mmCIF file of C-alpha atoms in Angstrom:
data_model
loop_
_atom_site.group_PDB
_atom_site.id
_atom_site.type_symbol
_atom_site.label_atom_id
_atom_site.label_comp_id
_atom_site.label_asym_id
_atom_site.label_seq_id
_atom_site.Cartn_x
_atom_site.Cartn_y
_atom_site.Cartn_z
ATOM 1 C CA MET A 945 -8.369 -54.496 110.131
ATOM 2 C CA SER A 946 -6.243 -52.371 107.817
ATOM 3 C CA ALA A 947 -6.971 -48.761 106.975
ATOM 4 C CA ALA A 948 -7.576 -49.774 103.344
ATOM 5 C CA ALA A 949 -10.223 -52.283 104.420
ATOM 6 C CA GLU A 950 -11.900 -49.694 106.652
ATOM 7 C CA GLU A 951 -12.028 -47.089 103.877
ATOM 8 C CA PRO A 952 -15.443 -46.814 102.186
ATOM 9 C CA PRO A 953 -15.405 -48.927 99.000
ATOM 10 C CA VAL A 954 -16.570 -46.163 96.664
ATOM 11 C CA ARG A 955 -13.942 -43.752 97.979
ATOM 12 C CA ALA A 956 -11.258 -46.415 97.602
ATOM 13 C CA LEU A 957 -12.295 -46.997 93.992
ATOM 14 C CA LEU A 958 -12.362 -43.268 93.222
ATOM 15 C CA GLN A 959 -8.870 -42.859 94.652
ATOM 16 C CA ARG A 960 -7.667 -45.720 92.499
ATOM 17 C CA VAL A 961 -9.206 -44.549 89.189
ATOM 18 C CA GLY A 962 -9.267 -40.774 89.773
ATOM 19 C CA ARG A 963 -12.286 -38.458 89.837
ATOM 20 C CA SER A 964 -11.993 -37.636 86.138
ATOM 21 C CA TYR A 965 -12.453 -41.260 85.112
ATOM 22 C CA PHE A 966 -16.244 -41.588 85.245
ATOM 23 C CA PRO A 967 -17.097 -38.308 83.418
ATOM 24 C CA LEU A 968 -14.491 -39.152 80.784
ATOM 25 C CA ALA A 969 -15.807 -42.696 80.307
ATOM 26 C CA PHE A 970 -19.370 -41.365 80.039
ATOM 27 C CA ILE A 971 -18.630 -38.848 77.289
ATOM 28 C CA ALA A 972 -16.301 -41.233 75.430
ATOM 29 C CA ARG A 973 -19.063 -43.817 74.999
ATOM 30 C CA LEU A 974 -21.558 -41.378 73.457
ATOM 31 C CA PRO A 975 -20.253 -41.693 69.856
ATOM 32 C CA PHE A 976 -20.837 -45.471 69.854
ATOM 33 C CA ALA A 977 -24.476 -44.984 70.874
ATOM 34 C CA MET A 978 -24.960 -42.163 68.360
ATOM 35 C CA THR A 979 -23.470 -44.010 65.400
ATOM 36 C CA VAL A 980 -26.267 -46.372 64.319
ATOM 37 C CA ILE A 981 -29.020 -43.789 64.736
ATOM 38 C CA GLY A 982 -26.846 -40.987 63.346
ATOM 39 C CA LEU A 983 -26.126 -42.945 60.163
ATOM 40 C CA LEU A 984 -29.816 -43.814 59.789
ATOM 41 C CA THR A 985 -30.949 -40.206 60.271
ATOM 42 C CA LEU A 986 -28.293 -38.837 57.912
ATOM 43 C CA VAL A 987 -29.004 -41.279 55.086
ATOM 44 C CA VAL A 988 -32.792 -40.872 55.359
ATOM 45 C CA SER A 989 -32.338 -37.098 55.091
ATOM 46 C CA ALA A 990 -29.644 -37.135 52.387
ATOM 47 C CA ARG A 991 -30.981 -39.895 50.146
ATOM 48 C CA GLY A 992 -34.653 -40.158 51.129
ATOM 49 C CA SER A 993 -34.921 -43.856 51.980
ATOM 50 C CA VAL A 994 -35.565 -45.417 55.373
ATOM 51 C CA GLN A 995 -34.568 -48.772 53.891
ATOM 52 C CA LEU A 996 -31.186 -47.478 52.688
ATOM 53 C CA GLY A 997 -30.649 -45.767 56.026
ATOM 54 C CA GLY A 998 -31.355 -49.022 57.836
ATOM 55 C CA LEU A 999 -29.020 -50.894 55.478
ATOM 56 C CA ASN A 1000 -26.169 -48.520 56.328
ATOM 57 C CA SER A 1001 -26.861 -49.069 60.025
ATOM 58 C CA ALA A 1002 -26.796 -52.810 59.390
ATOM 59 C CA MET A 1003 -23.444 -52.526 57.636
ATOM 60 C CA ALA A 1004 -22.053 -50.708 60.670
ATOM 61 C CA GLY A 1005 -23.394 -53.518 62.843
ATOM 62 C CA LEU A 1006 -21.814 -56.114 60.561
ATOM 63 C CA GLY A 1007 -18.490 -54.354 60.996
ATOM 64 C CA VAL A 1008 -18.893 -54.503 64.769
ATOM 65 C CA ALA A 1009 -19.880 -58.183 64.613
ATOM 66 C CA CYS A 1010 -16.846 -59.093 62.496
ATOM 67 C CA ILE A 1011 -14.196 -57.011 64.248
ATOM 68 C CA GLY A 1012 -15.559 -55.918 67.668
ATOM 69 C CA PRO A 1013 -14.755 -59.112 69.607
ATOM 70 C CA LEU A 1014 -11.307 -59.173 67.958
ATOM 71 C CA LEU A 1015 -10.646 -55.693 69.360
ATOM 72 C CA GLY A 1016 -11.578 -57.008 72.809
ATOM 73 C CA ALA A 1017 -9.266 -59.991 72.394
ATOM 74 C CA ALA A 1018 -6.489 -57.659 71.237
ATOM 75 C CA ALA A 1019 -7.041 -55.489 74.325
ATOM 76 C CA ASP A 1020 -6.748 -58.560 76.572
ATOM 77 C CA ARG A 1021 -3.510 -59.499 74.825
ATOM 78 C CA PHE A 1022 -1.796 -56.164 74.091
ATOM 79 C CA GLY A 1023 -3.528 -53.725 76.457
ATOM 80 C CA GLN A 1024 -6.340 -51.278 75.798
ATOM 81 C CA ARG A 1025 -4.232 -48.225 75.006
ATOM 82 C CA PRO A 1026 -2.799 -49.134 71.575
ATOM 83 C CA VAL A 1027 -6.068 -50.753 70.494
ATOM 84 C CA LEU A 1028 -8.198 -47.739 71.431
ATOM 85 C CA LEU A 1029 -5.757 -45.221 69.974
ATOM 86 C CA CYS A 1030 -5.718 -46.938 66.582
ATOM 87 C CA ALA A 1031 -9.440 -47.713 66.473
ATOM 88 C CA GLY A 1032 -10.533 -44.320 67.823
ATOM 89 C CA THR A 1033 -8.474 -42.301 65.376
ATOM 90 C CA ALA A 1034 -9.628 -44.351 62.386
ATOM 91 C CA ASN A 1035 -13.260 -44.252 63.531
ATOM 92 C CA GLY A 1036 -13.311 -40.484 64.004
ATOM 93 C CA LEU A 1037 -11.917 -39.894 60.516
ATOM 94 C CA LEU A 1038 -14.344 -42.375 58.923
ATOM 95 C CA LEU A 1039 -17.348 -40.715 60.584
ATOM 96 C CA ALA A 1040 -16.297 -37.352 59.180
ATOM 97 C CA ALA A 1041 -15.862 -38.911 55.745
ATOM 98 C CA PHE A 1042 -19.326 -40.504 55.911
ATOM 99 C CA ALA A 1043 -20.958 -37.123 56.577
ATOM 100 C CA TRP A 1044 -19.485 -35.889 53.294
ATOM 101 C CA ILE A 1045 -20.164 -39.074 51.301
ATOM 102 C CA ALA A 1046 -23.885 -39.100 52.174
ATOM 103 C CA PHE A 1047 -24.469 -35.773 50.385
ATOM 104 C CA SER A 1048 -21.970 -36.450 47.592
ATOM 105 C CA PRO A 1049 -22.732 -37.968 44.166
ATOM 106 C CA LEU A 1050 -20.810 -41.120 45.108
ATOM 107 C CA PRO A 1051 -22.825 -44.345 44.726
ATOM 108 C CA ASP A 1052 -24.563 -46.097 47.596
ATOM 109 C CA GLY A 1053 -21.919 -48.834 47.597
ATOM 110 C CA VAL A 1054 -19.186 -46.425 48.708
ATOM 111 C CA MET A 1055 -21.397 -45.234 51.540
ATOM 112 C CA LEU A 1056 -22.121 -48.828 52.598
ATOM 113 C CA LEU A 1057 -18.413 -49.689 52.618
ATOM 114 C CA CYS A 1058 -17.689 -46.647 54.780
ATOM 115 C CA ALA A 1059 -20.483 -47.675 57.173
ATOM 116 C CA PHE A 1060 -18.931 -51.144 57.507
ATOM 117 C CA LEU A 1061 -15.533 -49.654 58.295
ATOM 118 C CA ILE A 1062 -17.111 -47.334 60.867
ATOM 119 C CA GLY A 1063 -18.524 -50.372 62.645
ATOM 120 C CA ALA A 1064 -15.275 -52.301 62.342
ATOM 121 C CA THR A 1065 -13.303 -49.494 64.005
ATOM 122 C CA SER A 1066 -15.894 -48.583 66.653
ATOM 123 C CA PRO A 1067 -14.010 -48.144 69.956
ATOM 124 C CA GLN A 1068 -16.389 -49.780 72.414
ATOM 125 C CA ILE A 1069 -15.732 -47.797 75.544
ATOM 126 C CA SER A 1070 -18.466 -49.442 77.633
ATOM 127 C CA PRO A 1071 -16.987 -52.957 77.612
ATOM 128 C CA MET A 1072 -13.478 -51.568 77.978
ATOM 129 C CA SER A 1073 -14.566 -49.504 80.984
ATOM 130 C CA ARG A 1074 -16.276 -52.491 82.608
ATOM 131 C CA SER A 1075 -13.182 -54.596 82.053
ATOM 132 C CA ARG A 1076 -10.959 -51.948 83.672
ATOM 133 C CA LEU A 1077 -13.208 -51.541 86.700
ATOM 134 C CA VAL A 1078 -13.797 -55.269 87.202
ATOM 135 C CA THR A 1079 -10.051 -55.886 87.025
ATOM 136 C CA ILE A 1080 -9.262 -53.056 89.457
ATOM 137 C CA ILE A 1081 -11.869 -54.246 91.970
ATOM 138 C CA ALA A 1082 -10.690 -57.852 91.694
ATOM 139 C CA HIS A 1083 -6.988 -57.066 92.139
ATOM 140 C CA ASP A 1084 -6.501 -53.714 93.852
ATOM 141 C CA LEU A 1085 -9.233 -53.485 96.504
ATOM 142 C CA PRO A 1086 -9.664 -55.444 99.764
ATOM 143 C CA VAL A 1087 -11.481 -58.771 99.434
ATOM 144 C CA LEU A 1088 -14.331 -57.840 101.794
ATOM 145 C CA GLN A 1089 -15.197 -54.781 99.687
ATOM 146 C CA ARG A 1090 -15.347 -56.541 96.364
ATOM 147 C CA PRO A 1091 -18.788 -58.230 96.048
ATOM 148 C CA ARG A 1092 -21.032 -55.269 96.892
ATOM 149 C CA LEU A 1093 -18.786 -52.785 95.095
ATOM 150 C CA LEU A 1094 -18.766 -54.983 91.986
ATOM 151 C CA ASN A 1095 -22.578 -55.126 92.019
ATOM 152 C CA GLY A 1096 -22.789 -51.368 92.447
ATOM 153 C CA VAL A 1097 -20.270 -50.642 89.697
ATOM 154 C CA LEU A 1098 -21.968 -52.987 87.228
ATOM 155 C CA ALA A 1099 -25.332 -51.415 88.067
ATOM 156 C CA TYR A 1100 -23.870 -47.955 87.486
ATOM 157 C CA GLU A 1101 -22.195 -48.996 84.237
ATOM 158 C CA SER A 1102 -25.379 -50.618 82.946
ATOM 159 C CA ALA A 1103 -27.462 -47.597 83.959
ATOM 160 C CA ILE A 1104 -25.033 -45.348 82.098
ATOM 161 C CA GLU A 1105 -25.189 -47.749 79.163
ATOM 162 C CA GLU A 1106 -28.945 -47.426 79.171
ATOM 163 C CA VAL A 1107 -28.797 -43.642 79.490
ATOM 164 C CA VAL A 1108 -26.335 -43.461 76.605
ATOM 165 C CA PHE A 1109 -28.271 -45.808 74.320
ATOM 166 C CA VAL A 1110 -31.567 -44.055 75.031
ATOM 167 C CA PHE A 1111 -30.336 -40.471 75.052
ATOM 168 C CA GLY A 1112 -27.858 -40.996 72.212
ATOM 169 C CA PRO A 1113 -30.830 -40.860 69.804
ATOM 170 C CA VAL A 1114 -32.100 -37.803 71.693
ATOM 171 C CA ILE A 1115 -28.790 -36.050 71.042
ATOM 172 C CA VAL A 1116 -29.019 -37.133 67.412
ATOM 173 C CA GLY A 1117 -32.532 -35.668 67.234
ATOM 174 C CA LEU A 1118 -31.491 -32.381 68.827
ATOM 175 C CA LEU A 1119 -28.506 -31.921 66.531
ATOM 176 C CA ALA A 1120 -30.426 -33.002 63.439
ATOM 177 C CA THR A 1121 -33.357 -30.670 64.076
ATOM 178 C CA THR A 1122 -31.240 -27.653 65.040
ATOM 179 C CA LEU A 1123 -28.179 -27.910 62.782
ATOM 180 C CA GLY A 1124 -28.967 -30.503 60.120
ATOM 181 C CA ALA A 1125 -28.811 -34.245 59.550
ATOM 182 C CA TRP A 1126 -25.024 -34.094 59.117
ATOM 183 C CA ALA A 1127 -24.437 -32.709 62.612
ATOM 184 C CA PRO A 1128 -24.854 -35.924 64.693
ATOM 185 C CA VAL A 1129 -22.272 -37.817 62.621
ATOM 186 C CA VAL A 1130 -19.799 -34.912 62.628
ATOM 187 C CA GLY A 1131 -20.390 -34.498 66.359
ATOM 188 C CA ALA A 1132 -19.711 -38.199 66.942
ATOM 189 C CA SER A 1133 -16.488 -37.812 64.951
ATOM 190 C CA ALA A 1134 -15.297 -34.917 67.134
ATOM 191 C CA LEU A 1135 -16.223 -36.702 70.377
ATOM 192 C CA THR A 1136 -14.338 -39.806 69.239
ATOM 193 C CA LEU A 1137 -11.158 -37.975 68.307
ATOM 194 C CA ILE A 1138 -11.102 -36.010 71.580
ATOM 195 C CA PHE A 1139 -12.598 -38.191 74.299
ATOM 196 C CA VAL A 1140 -11.880 -41.720 73.085
ATOM 197 C CA VAL A 1141 -8.228 -40.793 72.667
ATOM 198 C CA SER A 1142 -8.258 -39.265 76.175
ATOM 199 C CA PHE A 1143 -9.816 -42.451 77.563
ATOM 200 C CA ALA A 1144 -7.139 -44.516 75.851
ATOM 201 C CA LEU A 1145 -4.416 -42.434 77.507
ATOM 202 C CA HIS A 1146 -6.013 -42.476 80.978
ATOM 203 C CA PRO A 1147 -3.782 -44.039 83.693
ATOM 204 C CA THR A 1148 -6.322 -46.833 84.298
ATOM 205 C CA SER A 1149 -5.314 -48.305 80.940
ATOM 206 C CA ARG A 1150 -2.912 -50.934 82.202
ATOM 207 C CA PRO A 1151 0.231 -51.837 80.233
ATOM 208 C CA PRO A 1152 0.032 -55.103 78.294
ATOM 209 C CA ARG A 1153 0.911 -58.239 80.173
ATOM 210 C CA THR A 1154 4.026 -60.219 79.373
ATOM 211 C CA PRO A 1155 3.686 -63.532 77.478
ATOM 212 C CA ALA A 1156 4.380 -65.386 80.737
ATOM 213 C CA GLU A 1157 1.607 -63.491 82.561
ATOM 214 C CA ARG A 1158 -0.834 -64.176 79.738
ATOM 215 C CA ALA A 1159 0.008 -67.881 79.743
ATOM 216 C CA ALA A 1160 -0.575 -68.053 83.502
ATOM 217 C CA THR A 1161 -3.860 -66.155 83.590
ATOM 218 C CA LEU A 1162 -5.541 -66.558 80.186
ATOM 219 C CA ALA A 1163 -8.303 -69.174 80.051
ATOM 220 C CA PRO A 1164 -8.716 -71.218 76.834
ATOM 221 C CA ALA A 1165 -10.754 -69.527 74.104
ATOM 222 C CA SER A 1166 -13.108 -72.516 74.122
ATOM 223 C CA GLU A 1167 -14.529 -71.287 77.444
ATOM 224 C CA LEU A 1168 -16.053 -68.335 75.575
ATOM 225 C CA PHE A 1169 -18.491 -70.781 73.972
ATOM 226 C CA ARG A 1170 -20.075 -72.165 77.124
ATOM 227 C CA PRO A 1171 -23.895 -72.266 76.815
ATOM 228 C CA ALA A 1172 -24.475 -70.057 79.868
ATOM 229 C CA LEU A 1173 -22.307 -67.305 78.353
ATOM 230 C CA LEU A 1174 -23.752 -67.683 74.861
ATOM 231 C CA VAL A 1175 -27.323 -67.346 76.116
ATOM 232 C CA THR A 1176 -26.272 -64.122 77.843
ATOM 233 C CA VAL A 1177 -24.950 -62.839 74.514
ATOM 234 C CA LEU A 1178 -28.231 -63.879 72.847
ATOM 235 C CA GLY A 1179 -30.180 -61.933 75.449
ATOM 236 C CA ILE A 1180 -28.176 -58.769 74.886
ATOM 237 C CA VAL A 1181 -28.486 -59.124 71.087
ATOM 238 C CA GLY A 1182 -32.239 -59.235 71.704
ATOM 239 C CA VAL A 1183 -32.019 -55.987 73.691
ATOM 240 C CA GLY A 1184 -30.070 -54.424 70.819
ATOM 241 C CA PHE A 1185 -32.719 -55.661 68.387
ATOM 242 C CA PHE A 1186 -35.302 -54.003 70.603
ATOM 243 C CA PHE A 1187 -33.398 -50.695 70.534
ATOM 244 C CA GLY A 1188 -33.023 -50.740 66.756
ATOM 245 C CA SER A 1189 -36.556 -51.857 65.929
ATOM 246 C CA SER A 1190 -38.212 -49.481 68.370
ATOM 247 C CA PHE A 1191 -36.279 -46.437 67.164
ATOM 248 C CA THR A 1192 -36.633 -47.230 63.464
ATOM 249 C CA SER A 1193 -40.358 -47.958 63.738
ATOM 250 C CA LEU A 1194 -40.698 -44.745 65.755
ATOM 251 C CA THR A 1195 -38.884 -42.903 62.947
ATOM 252 C CA ALA A 1196 -41.340 -44.333 60.416
ATOM 253 C CA PHE A 1197 -44.220 -43.422 62.767
ATOM 254 C CA MET A 1198 -43.043 -39.807 62.922
ATOM 255 C CA GLN A 1199 -42.224 -39.719 59.212
ATOM 256 C CA ASP A 1200 -45.898 -40.521 58.559
ATOM 257 C CA ARG A 1201 -46.640 -37.353 60.527
ATOM 258 C CA GLY A 1202 -44.086 -35.297 58.590
ATOM 259 C CA ASP A 1203 -41.526 -34.942 61.389
ATOM 260 C CA PRO A 1204 -38.975 -37.824 61.312
ATOM 261 C CA GLU A 1205 -36.201 -35.715 62.898
ATOM 262 C CA SER A 1206 -38.207 -35.570 66.162
ATOM 263 C CA ALA A 1207 -38.070 -39.346 66.645
ATOM 264 C CA GLY A 1208 -34.919 -39.042 68.746
ATOM 265 C CA LEU A 1209 -36.586 -36.567 71.089
ATOM 266 C CA LEU A 1210 -39.621 -38.806 71.666
ATOM 267 C CA TYR A 1211 -37.325 -41.763 72.233
ATOM 268 C CA GLY A 1212 -36.109 -40.066 75.399
ATOM 269 C CA ALA A 1213 -39.401 -41.063 77.053
ATOM 270 C CA MET A 1214 -37.863 -44.494 77.488
ATOM 271 C CA GLY A 1215 -34.818 -43.194 79.316
ATOM 272 C CA VAL A 1216 -35.940 -41.721 82.633
ATOM 273 C CA GLY A 1217 -37.589 -44.747 84.217
ATOM 274 C CA SER A 1218 -35.045 -47.023 82.612
ATOM 275 C CA ALA A 1219 -32.076 -45.239 84.195
ATOM 276 C CA ILE A 1220 -33.763 -45.054 87.615
ATOM 277 C CA LEU A 1221 -34.650 -48.749 87.621
ATOM 278 C CA ALA A 1222 -31.177 -49.691 86.380
ATOM 279 C CA LEU A 1223 -29.507 -47.800 89.241
ATOM 280 C CA SER A 1224 -31.881 -49.368 91.768
ATOM 281 C CA VAL A 1225 -30.717 -52.881 90.880
ATOM 282 C CA ALA A 1226 -27.754 -52.597 93.267
ATOM 283 C CA TRP A 1227 -30.202 -52.311 96.191
ATOM 284 C CA MET A 1228 -32.557 -55.105 95.187
ATOM 285 C CA PRO A 1229 -32.617 -58.034 97.647
ATOM 286 C CA GLN A 1230 -30.304 -60.930 96.839
ATOM 287 C CA ARG A 1231 -33.206 -63.378 97.050
ATOM 288 C CA PHE A 1232 -34.512 -61.684 93.872
ATOM 289 C CA SER A 1233 -31.943 -63.571 91.801
ATOM 290 C CA LEU A 1234 -30.451 -62.555 88.480
ATOM 291 C CA ARG A 1235 -32.238 -65.299 86.579
ATOM 292 C CA ALA A 1236 -35.560 -64.238 88.108
ATOM 293 C CA ARG A 1237 -34.905 -60.562 87.379
ATOM 294 C CA TRP A 1238 -34.179 -61.344 83.736
ATOM 295 C CA ILE A 1239 -37.593 -62.948 83.280
ATOM 296 C CA ALA A 1240 -39.452 -60.369 85.386
ATOM 297 C CA PHE A 1241 -38.079 -57.282 83.681
ATOM 298 C CA SER A 1242 -38.217 -58.744 80.177
ATOM 299 C CA ALA A 1243 -41.910 -59.310 80.889
ATOM 300 C CA VAL A 1244 -42.229 -55.558 81.494
ATOM 301 C CA ILE A 1245 -40.613 -54.872 78.104
ATOM 302 C CA LEU A 1246 -43.022 -57.353 76.552
ATOM 303 C CA LEU A 1247 -46.009 -55.597 78.136
ATOM 304 C CA GLY A 1248 -44.847 -52.233 76.791
ATOM 305 C CA CYS A 1249 -44.523 -53.729 73.309
ATOM 306 C CA VAL A 1250 -48.064 -55.116 73.515
ATOM 307 C CA VAL A 1251 -49.298 -51.614 74.387
ATOM 308 C CA LEU A 1252 -47.347 -50.326 71.368
ATOM 309 C CA GLN A 1253 -49.537 -52.422 69.082
ATOM 310 C CA LEU A 1254 -52.650 -50.629 70.329
ATOM 311 C CA ILE A 1255 -51.600 -46.988 69.944
ATOM 312 C CA ASP A 1256 -52.330 -44.608 67.079
ATOM 313 C CA ASP A 1257 -51.149 -41.217 68.354
ATOM 314 C CA VAL A 1258 -48.028 -39.549 69.726
ATOM 315 C CA GLY A 1259 -49.292 -39.586 73.314
ATOM 316 C CA GLY A 1260 -49.804 -43.331 73.209
ATOM 317 C CA MET A 1261 -46.353 -43.793 71.719
ATOM 318 C CA VAL A 1262 -44.753 -41.879 74.598
ATOM 319 C CA LEU A 1263 -46.700 -43.986 77.131
ATOM 320 C CA SER A 1264 -45.622 -47.279 75.601
ATOM 321 C CA LEU A 1265 -41.976 -46.165 75.356
ATOM 322 C CA ALA A 1266 -41.987 -45.111 79.012
ATOM 323 C CA LEU A 1267 -43.404 -48.498 80.041
ATOM 324 C CA MET A 1268 -40.766 -50.367 78.042
ATOM 325 C CA GLY A 1269 -38.073 -48.293 79.727
ATOM 326 C CA PHE A 1270 -38.964 -49.693 83.150
ATOM 327 C CA GLY A 1271 -37.875 -53.116 81.911
ATOM 328 C CA VAL A 1272 -34.912 -52.330 79.665
ATOM 329 C CA GLY A 1273 -32.575 -50.783 82.238
ATOM 330 C CA PRO A 1274 -32.694 -53.582 84.828
ATOM 331 C CA THR A 1275 -32.472 -56.196 82.067
ATOM 332 C CA LEU A 1276 -29.214 -54.664 80.827
ATOM 333 C CA VAL A 1277 -27.794 -54.578 84.361
ATOM 334 C CA ASN A 1278 -28.573 -58.274 84.812
ATOM 335 C CA LEU A 1279 -27.059 -59.255 81.483
ATOM 336 C CA TYR A 1280 -23.798 -57.433 82.153
ATOM 337 C CA SER A 1281 -23.676 -58.818 85.702
ATOM 338 C CA LEU A 1282 -24.085 -62.338 84.324
ATOM 339 C CA GLY A 1283 -21.425 -61.617 81.703
ATOM 340 C CA ALA A 1284 -18.980 -60.494 84.409
ATOM 341 C CA ASP A 1285 -19.743 -63.584 86.487
ATOM 342 C CA ARG A 1286 -19.277 -65.906 83.510
ATOM 343 C CA SER A 1287 -16.134 -64.335 82.014
ATOM 344 C CA PRO A 1288 -13.278 -66.850 81.708
ATOM 345 C CA ALA A 1289 -10.076 -65.871 83.489
ATOM 346 C CA GLY A 1290 -8.126 -63.154 81.687
ATOM 347 C CA ARG A 1291 -10.817 -62.613 79.051
ATOM 348 C CA SER A 1292 -13.024 -59.948 80.629
ATOM 349 C CA ALA A 1293 -12.405 -57.414 77.832
ATOM 350 C CA THR A 1294 -13.272 -60.066 75.250
ATOM 351 C CA VAL A 1295 -16.531 -60.957 76.990
ATOM 352 C CA MET A 1296 -17.524 -57.358 77.628
ATOM 353 C CA THR A 1297 -16.788 -56.539 74.001
ATOM 354 C CA MET A 1298 -18.897 -59.514 72.898
ATOM 355 C CA LEU A 1299 -21.773 -58.080 74.915
ATOM 356 C CA GLY A 1300 -21.201 -54.528 73.667
ATOM 357 C CA SER A 1301 -20.973 -55.810 70.102
ATOM 358 C CA GLY A 1302 -24.160 -57.781 70.659
ATOM 359 C CA ILE A 1303 -26.108 -54.609 71.412
ATOM 360 C CA MET A 1304 -24.880 -52.844 68.293
ATOM 361 C CA VAL A 1305 -25.320 -55.916 66.079
ATOM 362 C CA GLY A 1306 -28.901 -56.306 67.270
ATOM 363 C CA GLN A 1307 -29.576 -52.591 66.977
ATOM 364 C CA SER A 1308 -28.153 -52.202 63.487
ATOM 365 C CA SER A 1309 -29.667 -55.366 62.017
ATOM 366 C CA ALA A 1310 -33.036 -54.391 63.463
ATOM 367 C CA ALA A 1311 -32.695 -50.911 61.950
ATOM 368 C CA TRP A 1312 -32.164 -52.483 58.527
ATOM 369 C CA ILE A 1313 -34.975 -55.023 58.832
ATOM 370 C CA THR A 1314 -37.414 -52.545 60.349
ATOM 371 C CA GLY A 1315 -36.587 -49.922 57.721
ATOM 372 C CA ALA A 1316 -37.285 -52.418 54.941
ATOM 373 C CA VAL A 1317 -40.532 -53.506 56.585
ATOM 374 C CA ALA A 1318 -41.620 -49.884 57.045
ATOM 375 C CA ASP A 1319 -40.919 -49.088 53.377
ATOM 376 C CA HIS A 1320 -42.640 -52.174 51.943
ATOM 377 C CA ALA A 1321 -45.298 -53.188 54.482
ATOM 378 C CA GLY A 1322 -46.047 -49.963 56.313
ATOM 379 C CA THR A 1323 -45.517 -48.503 59.756
ATOM 380 C CA ALA A 1324 -48.096 -50.671 61.517
ATOM 381 C CA THR A 1325 -46.192 -53.814 60.552
ATOM 382 C CA ALA A 1326 -42.858 -52.243 61.529
ATOM 383 C CA LEU A 1327 -44.240 -51.484 65.002
ATOM 384 C CA ALA A 1328 -44.655 -55.230 65.562
ATOM 385 C CA LEU A 1329 -40.897 -55.852 65.418
ATOM 386 C CA PRO A 1330 -40.125 -54.506 68.920
ATOM 387 C CA LEU A 1331 -42.572 -57.152 70.151
ATOM 388 C CA VAL A 1332 -40.524 -59.813 68.352
ATOM 389 C CA ALA A 1333 -37.392 -58.470 70.063
ATOM 390 C CA ALA A 1334 -39.075 -58.598 73.466
ATOM 391 C CA VAL A 1335 -40.032 -62.239 72.875
ATOM 392 C CA ILE A 1336 -36.401 -63.069 72.005
ATOM 393 C CA VAL A 1337 -35.195 -61.488 75.259
ATOM 394 C CA MET A 1338 -37.851 -63.347 77.238
ATOM 395 C CA LEU A 1339 -37.067 -66.732 75.643
ATOM 396 C CA ALA A 1340 -33.352 -66.231 76.284
ATOM 397 C CA GLY A 1341 -34.228 -65.512 79.912
ATOM 398 C CA VAL A 1342 -36.194 -68.745 80.136
ATOM 399 C CA ALA A 1343 -33.249 -70.662 78.640
ATOM 400 C CA ASN A 1344 -30.949 -68.977 81.159
ATOM 401 C CA TRP A 1345 -33.251 -70.093 83.994
ATOM 402 C CA TRP A 1346 -32.668 -73.731 83.039
ATOM 403 C CA LEU A 1347 -28.944 -73.238 82.424
ATOM 404 C CA THR A 1348 -28.349 -71.531 85.802
ATOM 405 C CA PRO A 1349 -28.448 -73.793 88.862
ATOM 406 C CA PRO A 1350 -30.120 -72.073 91.840
ATOM 407 C CA ALA A 1351 -26.999 -72.535 93.957
ATOM 408 C CA GLY A 1352 -24.911 -70.690 91.367
ATOM 409 C CA ASP A 1353 -27.256 -67.717 90.980
ATOM 410 C CA ARG A 1354 -27.010 -64.534 92.958
#
């Protein structure tokens, strides 16, 4: 057995990517998670409408939906570095512009256009990071090390994803309550210009493949539309819808109590158990298959949403959010693991970007819908929308159960 095969898998991966890679990738993905909630918080504060704030978040999500997968496809074709450099620079400047526009006399339409462009240029570090790591494990590490290391890396990435998407709103809340509603968006702009650019220039960003290499390794685009992959995308859109509806209804809940800026802080109650459970997925027994985990943990989210319908105070809200968190983290791990398994050859960045876009599309559209419901039908009705999201995730899991043969599940 070679020395490379005997080397511990994690150490081999760290030597390949460098010890700075994981901290850099963590910080670089924060702006993406802060964007939807940051825009919502800023617009609610600057222009006094939850509905308008949600609409701006939805426009950002529409931008991601229209352009996000194209950025992933461009990264598969031309390499991540030029794509991230262009998108990151444009996104950072647009975020800074939005912070000024929100408090300016410019009409709402200008603000909505800027929100769309922010979504369209969002540099989705999470899917790009997953694509880099999956590719490195598949090509640069010994065969015997790959399966368990891949599971561990995807569990870590999904746990970090969960931490970022839960604590992104917490950061927004801290900045908004201490410095002002403009601070989260300006902060996201600075993080993008510094850390996304650094991530783009990191040595793990491989040079683009030649046309001959692409022709030999790139699966047909039609394979991106296989039912098993599409149901995975549907599931992750449902998780994004859950994020957006739960945070926006929580914002309305706290606005009724005169403290909407604290919504991000309370939202952190979801994060602790979620991150712990997400990390633990790598050590769950293989007989507890991915299709079974999807249904089991989405049921936990569903239970937390049922509890949400029964609460009428801040303590009950924290309890229900904590319960939901125990299901969200593992569900995200499973969805990204399934996405990695089902990625057509040569299209991992495209698939991972589809999944990353799915979260933001679900989150932003839910923010818009939930904001409108809160304004017109009241907070109690808005609090029912996370339950709808949980049902979507559960039904997608049931569909996945029938689309996944037992012999092909792991």
